[in-house]
PDB file of C-alpha atoms in Angstrom:
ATOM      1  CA  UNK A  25      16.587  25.995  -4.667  1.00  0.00           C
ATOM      2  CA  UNK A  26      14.526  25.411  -1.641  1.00  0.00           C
ATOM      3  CA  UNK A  27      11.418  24.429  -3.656  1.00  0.00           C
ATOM      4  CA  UNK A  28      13.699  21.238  -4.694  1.00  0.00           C
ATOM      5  CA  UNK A  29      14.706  20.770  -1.717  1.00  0.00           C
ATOM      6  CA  UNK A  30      11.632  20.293  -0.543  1.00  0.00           C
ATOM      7  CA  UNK A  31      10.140  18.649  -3.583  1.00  0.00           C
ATOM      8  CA  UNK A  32      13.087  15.964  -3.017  1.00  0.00           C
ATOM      9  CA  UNK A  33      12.403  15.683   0.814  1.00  0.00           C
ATOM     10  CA  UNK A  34       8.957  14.816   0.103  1.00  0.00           C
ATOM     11  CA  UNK A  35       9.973  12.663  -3.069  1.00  0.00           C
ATOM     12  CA  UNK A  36      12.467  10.535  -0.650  1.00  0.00           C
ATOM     13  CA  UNK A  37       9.642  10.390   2.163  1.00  0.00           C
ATOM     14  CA  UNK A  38       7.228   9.045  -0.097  1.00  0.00           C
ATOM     15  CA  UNK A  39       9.879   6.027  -1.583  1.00  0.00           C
ATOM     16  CA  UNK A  40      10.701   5.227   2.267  1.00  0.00           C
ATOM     17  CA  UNK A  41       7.413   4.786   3.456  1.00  0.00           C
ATOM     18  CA  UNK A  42       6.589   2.458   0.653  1.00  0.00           C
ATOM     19  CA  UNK A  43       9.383   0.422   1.652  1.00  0.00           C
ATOM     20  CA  UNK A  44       9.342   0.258   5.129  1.00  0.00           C
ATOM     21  CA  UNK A  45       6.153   0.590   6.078  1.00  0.00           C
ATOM     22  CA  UNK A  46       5.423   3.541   7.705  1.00  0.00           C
ATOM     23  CA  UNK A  47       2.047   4.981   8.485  1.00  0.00           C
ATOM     24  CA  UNK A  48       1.054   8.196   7.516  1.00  0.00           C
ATOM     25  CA  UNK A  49      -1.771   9.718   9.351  1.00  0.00           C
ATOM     26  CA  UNK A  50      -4.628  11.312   7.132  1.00  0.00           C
ATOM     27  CA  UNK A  51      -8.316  12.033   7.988  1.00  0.00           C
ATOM     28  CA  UNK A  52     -10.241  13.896   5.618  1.00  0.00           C
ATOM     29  CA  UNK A  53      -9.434  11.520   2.229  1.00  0.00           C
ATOM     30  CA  UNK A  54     -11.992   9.220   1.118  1.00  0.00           C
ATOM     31  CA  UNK A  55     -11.347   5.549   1.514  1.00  0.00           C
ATOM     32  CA  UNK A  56     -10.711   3.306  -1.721  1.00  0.00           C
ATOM     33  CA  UNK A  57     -10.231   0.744   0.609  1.00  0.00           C
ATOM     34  CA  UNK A  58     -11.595  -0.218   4.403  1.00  0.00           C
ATOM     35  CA  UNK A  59      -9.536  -2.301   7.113  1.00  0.00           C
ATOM     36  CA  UNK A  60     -11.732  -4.077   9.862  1.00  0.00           C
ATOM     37  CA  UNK A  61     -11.406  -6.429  12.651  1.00  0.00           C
ATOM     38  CA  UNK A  62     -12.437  -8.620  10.286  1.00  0.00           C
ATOM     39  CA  UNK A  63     -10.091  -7.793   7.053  1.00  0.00           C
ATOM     40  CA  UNK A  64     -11.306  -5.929   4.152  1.00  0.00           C
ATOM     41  CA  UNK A  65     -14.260  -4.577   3.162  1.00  0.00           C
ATOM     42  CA  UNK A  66     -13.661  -4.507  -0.112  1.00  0.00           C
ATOM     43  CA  UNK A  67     -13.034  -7.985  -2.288  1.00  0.00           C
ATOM     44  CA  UNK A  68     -11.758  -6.144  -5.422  1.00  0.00           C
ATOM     45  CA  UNK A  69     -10.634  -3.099  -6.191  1.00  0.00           C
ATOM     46  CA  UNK A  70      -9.450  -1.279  -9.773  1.00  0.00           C
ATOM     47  CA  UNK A  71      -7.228   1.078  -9.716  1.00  0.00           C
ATOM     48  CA  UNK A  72      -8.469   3.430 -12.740  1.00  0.00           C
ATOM     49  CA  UNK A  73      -5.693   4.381 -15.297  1.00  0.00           C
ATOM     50  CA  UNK A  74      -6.583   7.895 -14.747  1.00  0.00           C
ATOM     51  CA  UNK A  75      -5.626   7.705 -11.320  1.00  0.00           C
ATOM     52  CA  UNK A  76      -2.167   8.168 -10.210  1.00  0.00           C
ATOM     53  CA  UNK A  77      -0.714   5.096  -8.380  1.00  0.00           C
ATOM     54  CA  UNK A  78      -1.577   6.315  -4.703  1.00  0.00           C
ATOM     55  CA  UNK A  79      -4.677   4.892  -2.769  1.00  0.00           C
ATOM     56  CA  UNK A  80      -6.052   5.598   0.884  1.00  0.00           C
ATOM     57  CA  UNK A  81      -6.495   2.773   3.058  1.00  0.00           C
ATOM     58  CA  UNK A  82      -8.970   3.787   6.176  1.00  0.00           C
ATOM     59  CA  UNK A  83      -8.671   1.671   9.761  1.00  0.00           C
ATOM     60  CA  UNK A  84     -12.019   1.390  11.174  1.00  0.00           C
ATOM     61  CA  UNK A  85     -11.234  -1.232  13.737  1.00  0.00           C
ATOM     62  CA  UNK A  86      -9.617  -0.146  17.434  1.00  0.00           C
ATOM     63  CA  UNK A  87      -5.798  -1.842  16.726  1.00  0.00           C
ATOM     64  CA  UNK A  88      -3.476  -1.665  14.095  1.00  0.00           C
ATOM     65  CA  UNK A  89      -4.213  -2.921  10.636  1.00  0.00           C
ATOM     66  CA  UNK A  90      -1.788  -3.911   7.769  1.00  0.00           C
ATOM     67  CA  UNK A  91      -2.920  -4.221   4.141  1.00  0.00           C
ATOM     68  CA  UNK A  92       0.028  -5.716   1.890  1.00  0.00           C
ATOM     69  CA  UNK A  93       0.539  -6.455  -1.567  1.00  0.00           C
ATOM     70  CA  UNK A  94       3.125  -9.265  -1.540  1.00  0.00           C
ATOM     71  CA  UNK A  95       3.914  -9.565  -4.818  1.00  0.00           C
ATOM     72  CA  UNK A  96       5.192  -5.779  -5.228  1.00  0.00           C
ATOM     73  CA  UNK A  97       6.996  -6.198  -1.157  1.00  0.00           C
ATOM     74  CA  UNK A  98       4.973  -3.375  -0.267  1.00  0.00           C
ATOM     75  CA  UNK A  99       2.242  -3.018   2.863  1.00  0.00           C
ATOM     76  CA  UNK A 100       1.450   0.122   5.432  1.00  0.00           C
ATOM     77  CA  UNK A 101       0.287  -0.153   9.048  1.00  0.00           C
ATOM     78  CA  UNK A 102      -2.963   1.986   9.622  1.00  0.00           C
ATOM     79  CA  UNK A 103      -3.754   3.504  13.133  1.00  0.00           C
ATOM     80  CA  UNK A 104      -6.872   2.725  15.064  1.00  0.00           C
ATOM     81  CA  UNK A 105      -9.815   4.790  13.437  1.00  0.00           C
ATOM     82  CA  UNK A 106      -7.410   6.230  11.045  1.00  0.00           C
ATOM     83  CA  UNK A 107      -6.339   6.643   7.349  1.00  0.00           C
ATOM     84  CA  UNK A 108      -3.187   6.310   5.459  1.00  0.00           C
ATOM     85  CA  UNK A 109      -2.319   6.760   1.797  1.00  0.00           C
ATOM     86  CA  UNK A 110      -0.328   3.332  -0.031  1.00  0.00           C
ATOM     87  CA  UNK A 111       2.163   4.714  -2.919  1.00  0.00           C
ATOM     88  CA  UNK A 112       2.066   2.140  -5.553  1.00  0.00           C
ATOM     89  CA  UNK A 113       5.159   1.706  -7.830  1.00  0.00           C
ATOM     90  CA  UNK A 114       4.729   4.149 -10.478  1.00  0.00           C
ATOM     91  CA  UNK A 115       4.893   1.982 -13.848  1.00  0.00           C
ATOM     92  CA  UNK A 116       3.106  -1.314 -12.559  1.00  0.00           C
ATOM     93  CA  UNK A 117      -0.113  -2.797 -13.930  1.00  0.00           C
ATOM     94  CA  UNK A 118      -1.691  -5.779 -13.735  1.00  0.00           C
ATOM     95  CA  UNK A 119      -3.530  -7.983 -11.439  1.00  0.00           C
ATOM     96  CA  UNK A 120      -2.322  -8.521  -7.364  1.00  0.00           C
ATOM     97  CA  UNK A 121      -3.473 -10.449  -4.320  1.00  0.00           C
ATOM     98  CA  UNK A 122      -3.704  -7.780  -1.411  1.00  0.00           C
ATOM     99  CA  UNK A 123      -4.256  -8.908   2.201  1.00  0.00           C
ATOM    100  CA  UNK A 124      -5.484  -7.056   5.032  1.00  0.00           C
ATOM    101  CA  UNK A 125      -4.383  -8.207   8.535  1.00  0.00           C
ATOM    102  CA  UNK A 126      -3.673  -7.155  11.926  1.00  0.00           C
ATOM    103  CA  UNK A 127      -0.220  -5.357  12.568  1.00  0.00           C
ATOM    104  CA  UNK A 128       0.671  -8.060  15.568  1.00  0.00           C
ATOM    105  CA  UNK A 129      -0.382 -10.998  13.167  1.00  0.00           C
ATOM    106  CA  UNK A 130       2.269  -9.115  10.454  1.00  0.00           C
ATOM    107  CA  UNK A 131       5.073  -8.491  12.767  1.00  0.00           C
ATOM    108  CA  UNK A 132       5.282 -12.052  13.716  1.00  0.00           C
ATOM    109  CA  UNK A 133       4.979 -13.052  10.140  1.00  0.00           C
ATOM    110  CA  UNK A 134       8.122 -11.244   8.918  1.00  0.00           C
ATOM    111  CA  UNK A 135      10.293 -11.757  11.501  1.00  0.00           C
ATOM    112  CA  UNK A 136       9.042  -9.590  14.796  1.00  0.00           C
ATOM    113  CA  UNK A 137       9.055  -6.324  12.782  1.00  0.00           C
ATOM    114  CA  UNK A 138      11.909  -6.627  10.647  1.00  0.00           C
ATOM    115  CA  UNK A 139      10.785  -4.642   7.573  1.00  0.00           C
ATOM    116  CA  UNK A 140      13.538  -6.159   5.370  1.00  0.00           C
ATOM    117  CA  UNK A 141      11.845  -9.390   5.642  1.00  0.00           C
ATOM    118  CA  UNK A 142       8.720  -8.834   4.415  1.00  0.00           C
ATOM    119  CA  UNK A 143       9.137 -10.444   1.001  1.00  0.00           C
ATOM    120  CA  UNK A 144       7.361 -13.481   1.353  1.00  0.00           C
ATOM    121  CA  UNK A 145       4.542 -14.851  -1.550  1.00  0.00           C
ATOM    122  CA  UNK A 146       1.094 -14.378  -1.817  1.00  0.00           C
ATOM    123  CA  UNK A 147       0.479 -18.292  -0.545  1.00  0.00           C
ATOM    124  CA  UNK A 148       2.488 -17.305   2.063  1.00  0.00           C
ATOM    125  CA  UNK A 149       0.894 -14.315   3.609  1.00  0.00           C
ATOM    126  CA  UNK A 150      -2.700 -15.817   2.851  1.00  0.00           C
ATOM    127  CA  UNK A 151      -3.160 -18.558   6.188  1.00  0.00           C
ATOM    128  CA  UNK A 152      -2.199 -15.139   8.449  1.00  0.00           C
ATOM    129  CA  UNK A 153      -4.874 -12.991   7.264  1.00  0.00           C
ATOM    130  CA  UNK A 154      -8.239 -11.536   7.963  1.00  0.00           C
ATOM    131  CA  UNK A 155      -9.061 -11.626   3.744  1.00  0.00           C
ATOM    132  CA  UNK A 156      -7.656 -10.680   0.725  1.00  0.00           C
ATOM    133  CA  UNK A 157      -8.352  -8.056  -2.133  1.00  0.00           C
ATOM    134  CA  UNK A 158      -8.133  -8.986  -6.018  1.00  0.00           C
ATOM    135  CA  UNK A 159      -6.182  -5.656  -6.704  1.00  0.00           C
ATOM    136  CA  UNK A 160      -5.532  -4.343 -10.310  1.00  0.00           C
ATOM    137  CA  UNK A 161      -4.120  -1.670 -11.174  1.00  0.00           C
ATOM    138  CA  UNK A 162      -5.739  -0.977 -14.729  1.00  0.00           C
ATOM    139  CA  UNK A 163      -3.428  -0.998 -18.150  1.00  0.00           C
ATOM    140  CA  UNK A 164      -2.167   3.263 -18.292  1.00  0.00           C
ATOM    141  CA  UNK A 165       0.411   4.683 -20.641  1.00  0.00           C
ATOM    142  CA  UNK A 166       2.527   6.379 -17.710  1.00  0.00           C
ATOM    143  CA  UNK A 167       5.279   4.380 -19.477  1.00  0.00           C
ATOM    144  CA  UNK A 168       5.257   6.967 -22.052  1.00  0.00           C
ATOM    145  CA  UNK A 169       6.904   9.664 -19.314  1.00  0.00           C
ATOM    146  CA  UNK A 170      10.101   7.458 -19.510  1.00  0.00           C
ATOM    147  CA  UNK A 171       9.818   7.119 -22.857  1.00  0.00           C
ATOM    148  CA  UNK A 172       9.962  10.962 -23.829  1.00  0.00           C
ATOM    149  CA  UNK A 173      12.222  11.384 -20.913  1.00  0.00           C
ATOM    150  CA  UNK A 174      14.969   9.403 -23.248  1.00  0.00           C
ATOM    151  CA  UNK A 175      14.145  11.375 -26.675  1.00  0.00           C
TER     152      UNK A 175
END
């Protein structure tokens, strides 16, 4: 009983930080993708349809960073000199415009750090940031959980 308890505390964690933003704080993972003072370093990435739908964003610059993928209403704030993992929805695929800017350029973008309004489009986001990221997440068959799920 307290294993699922715990799996489900974690489980619930993981869904709220993907929604609201919050930073998680990890150090030894390797980077898929690097925040700047000048944006990203990266100008595409793949997700591999191996890979589970989790990447870790590192913050190499000395203030907050944000890197945001509009178009699924999800984005993280990395720490100075820090790391952070980015849950992607489980069953997407496809191709996405990610941004990378800093965290005082987002908060007055959605509203002065209201996390509820941070739905805005791609075209949007774009004139507020740093650079942006053509991000795919490559086709998988993690569809096919449901799918035996309802058998």
């Amino acid at each position: 009983m307290r294993k699922i308890l715990i799996t489900a505390v974690a489980a619930l964690a993981i869904a709220a930080t993907a929604f609201v933003g919050t930073s998680y704080v990890l150090s030894s993972a390797p980077a898929d993708i690097t925040l700047s003072e000048s944006g990203c370093a990266e100008a595409s990435f793949t997700l591999p349809p191996t890979r589970e739908p989790l990447i870790t964003l590192r913050n190499t610059s000395s203030e907050p960073m944000v890197f945001t993928i509009p178009k699924i209403a999800q984005w993280v704030s990395v720490p100075p000199h820090a790391s952070a993992p980015f849950q992607l929805p489980r069953y997407i695929m496809g191709n996405f415009t990610a941004f990378c800017m800093s965290e005082s350029e987002h908060e007055a973008l959605n509203g002065g750090g209201n996390h509820f309004l941070c739905s805005l489009q791609p075209e949007e986001v774009a004139p507020y940031a740093l650079n942006s990221v053509a991000f795919t997440i490559a086709t998988h068959d993690r569809i096919h959980e449901l799918l035996e799920k309802v058998r």
